[in-house]
Structure formats: structure tokens, C-alpha cells
Amino acid sequence: MTVPLHEQLREYNRWRRGAEDIASPDPKALGILLDTVADRLELFDKQTDALRDVSQTLAWSAFGERCGFSNQLLPPVLSLNKARDALGMI
């Protein structure tokens, strides 16, 4: 069973803060963990931005006004394409 990334980070942080019942982490494994988490955060940011653009476009289409996300409104096709790319959809 694989330990979820957030639990691995919390375990490392407990060790870093001085928990004596936790073994010192392997530097290579820690580096891989940090890179993996950074990659996931980067993807999450892209997905969040793309979904915000879609929400903005849908709100504009439905209500005829910007609804607080951005002053730059993408055309619906570009907005949906950006969301598809960020979400890894075809």
C-alpha cells in the first residue's frame, strides 16, 4: 500500500521538528517526494486557472457581465480548450 503524499510530507515535517520516534529520511527519497508534490501543485494550479476561465466564460455567457475572476475574458472555445489541456482531456 502506498502512503499518500500528504501523509509522507507530514511525517517528514514531524521528523524535521524533532520527533525522536521517526527515523531520518533518505535524502534521495525525500527529493523525489518533494519533486512529485511540486509537480502535482503545478498541475493543480494550471487546472484551477483553466476551470476559473471556463467559469468566467460561462458566467459571462449566462449573465452578460464579468463575475469577478478576471478582467481578461477568453472566447468560449479557447477557454474550453485551455481547460481540456489542463485536465489532460482529448
Short mmCIF file of C-alpha atoms in Angstrom, two decimals:
data_model
loop_
_atom_site.label_atom_id
_atom_site.label_comp_id
_atom_site.label_asym_id
_atom_site.label_seq_id
_atom_site.Cartn_x
_atom_site.Cartn_y
_atom_site.Cartn_z
CA MET A 1 0.00 0.00 0.00
CA THR A 2 1.35 3.40 -0.98
CA VAL A 3 1.34 6.12 1.67
CA PRO A 4 -0.41 9.27 0.36
CA LEU A 5 1.89 12.18 -0.44
CA HIS A 6 0.37 14.48 2.18
CA GLU A 7 1.00 11.89 4.90
CA GLN A 8 4.60 11.45 3.77
CA LEU A 9 5.15 15.22 3.94
CA ARG A 10 3.58 15.44 7.39
CA GLU A 11 5.78 12.57 8.61
CA TYR A 12 8.88 14.33 7.27
CA ASN A 13 7.79 17.58 8.94
CA ARG A 14 7.30 15.82 12.29
CA TRP A 15 10.85 14.44 11.97
CA ARG A 16 12.17 17.88 10.99
CA ARG A 17 10.54 19.40 14.07
CA GLY A 18 12.34 16.94 16.31
CA ALA A 19 10.14 13.86 16.73
CA GLU A 20 12.57 11.29 18.10
CA ASP A 21 10.43 8.27 17.23
CA ILE A 22 10.82 8.90 13.47
CA ALA A 23 13.88 7.72 11.55
CA SER A 24 15.89 10.19 9.50
CA PRO A 25 14.50 10.26 5.94
CA ASP A 26 16.52 9.06 2.98
CA PRO A 27 17.68 12.25 1.16
CA LYS A 28 17.06 10.76 -2.29
CA ALA A 29 13.53 9.59 -1.38
CA LEU A 30 12.82 12.98 0.17
CA GLY A 31 13.96 14.75 -3.02
CA ILE A 32 11.70 12.54 -5.12
CA LEU A 33 8.79 13.22 -2.74
CA LEU A 34 9.32 16.99 -2.93
CA ASP A 35 9.60 16.93 -6.74
CA THR A 36 6.42 14.85 -7.00
CA VAL A 37 4.49 17.20 -4.75
CA ALA A 38 5.80 20.24 -6.66
CA ASP A 39 4.69 18.66 -9.95
CA ARG A 40 1.23 17.98 -8.55
CA LEU A 41 0.91 21.54 -7.25
CA GLU A 42 1.93 22.91 -10.64
CA LEU A 43 -0.71 20.78 -12.36
CA PHE A 44 -3.30 21.79 -9.76
CA ASP A 45 -2.56 25.48 -10.42
CA LYS A 46 -2.97 25.00 -14.18
CA GLN A 47 -6.24 23.13 -13.70
CA THR A 48 -7.55 25.74 -11.29
CA ASP A 49 -6.72 28.57 -13.71
CA ALA A 50 -8.35 26.74 -16.61
CA LEU A 51 -11.51 25.97 -14.64
CA ARG A 52 -11.66 29.59 -13.47
CA ASP A 53 -11.52 30.70 -17.12
CA VAL A 54 -14.35 28.31 -18.00
CA SER A 55 -16.41 29.57 -15.06
CA GLN A 56 -15.79 33.15 -16.12
CA THR A 57 -16.81 32.39 -19.70
CA LEU A 58 -19.97 30.57 -18.61
CA ALA A 59 -20.91 33.36 -16.23
CA TRP A 60 -20.35 35.95 -18.96
CA SER A 61 -22.47 33.93 -21.38
CA ALA A 62 -25.26 33.44 -18.86
CA PHE A 63 -25.34 36.86 -17.20
CA GLY A 64 -23.65 39.19 -19.70
CA GLU A 65 -21.09 40.51 -17.22
CA ARG A 66 -17.77 39.60 -15.71
CA CYS A 67 -18.18 37.86 -12.38
CA GLY A 68 -15.02 38.70 -10.51
CA PHE A 69 -12.44 36.18 -11.69
CA SER A 70 -10.53 38.11 -14.29
CA ASN A 71 -10.69 41.23 -16.41
CA GLN A 72 -9.49 39.22 -19.40
CA LEU A 73 -12.25 37.09 -20.85
CA LEU A 74 -11.26 34.27 -23.17
CA PRO A 75 -13.55 33.31 -26.03
CA PRO A 76 -15.53 30.16 -25.10
CA VAL A 77 -13.63 27.86 -27.48
CA LEU A 78 -10.23 28.99 -26.16
CA SER A 79 -11.45 28.73 -22.58
CA LEU A 80 -12.70 25.18 -23.07
CA ASN A 81 -9.54 24.15 -24.94
CA LYS A 82 -7.39 25.52 -22.11
CA ALA A 83 -9.45 23.55 -19.59
CA ARG A 84 -9.20 20.36 -21.68
CA ASP A 85 -5.41 20.75 -21.93
CA ALA A 86 -5.00 21.39 -18.20
CA LEU A 87 -7.22 18.45 -17.29
CA GLY A 88 -5.46 16.13 -19.75
CA MET A 89 -8.60 15.59 -21.81
CA ILE A 90 -8.67 14.91 -25.53
#
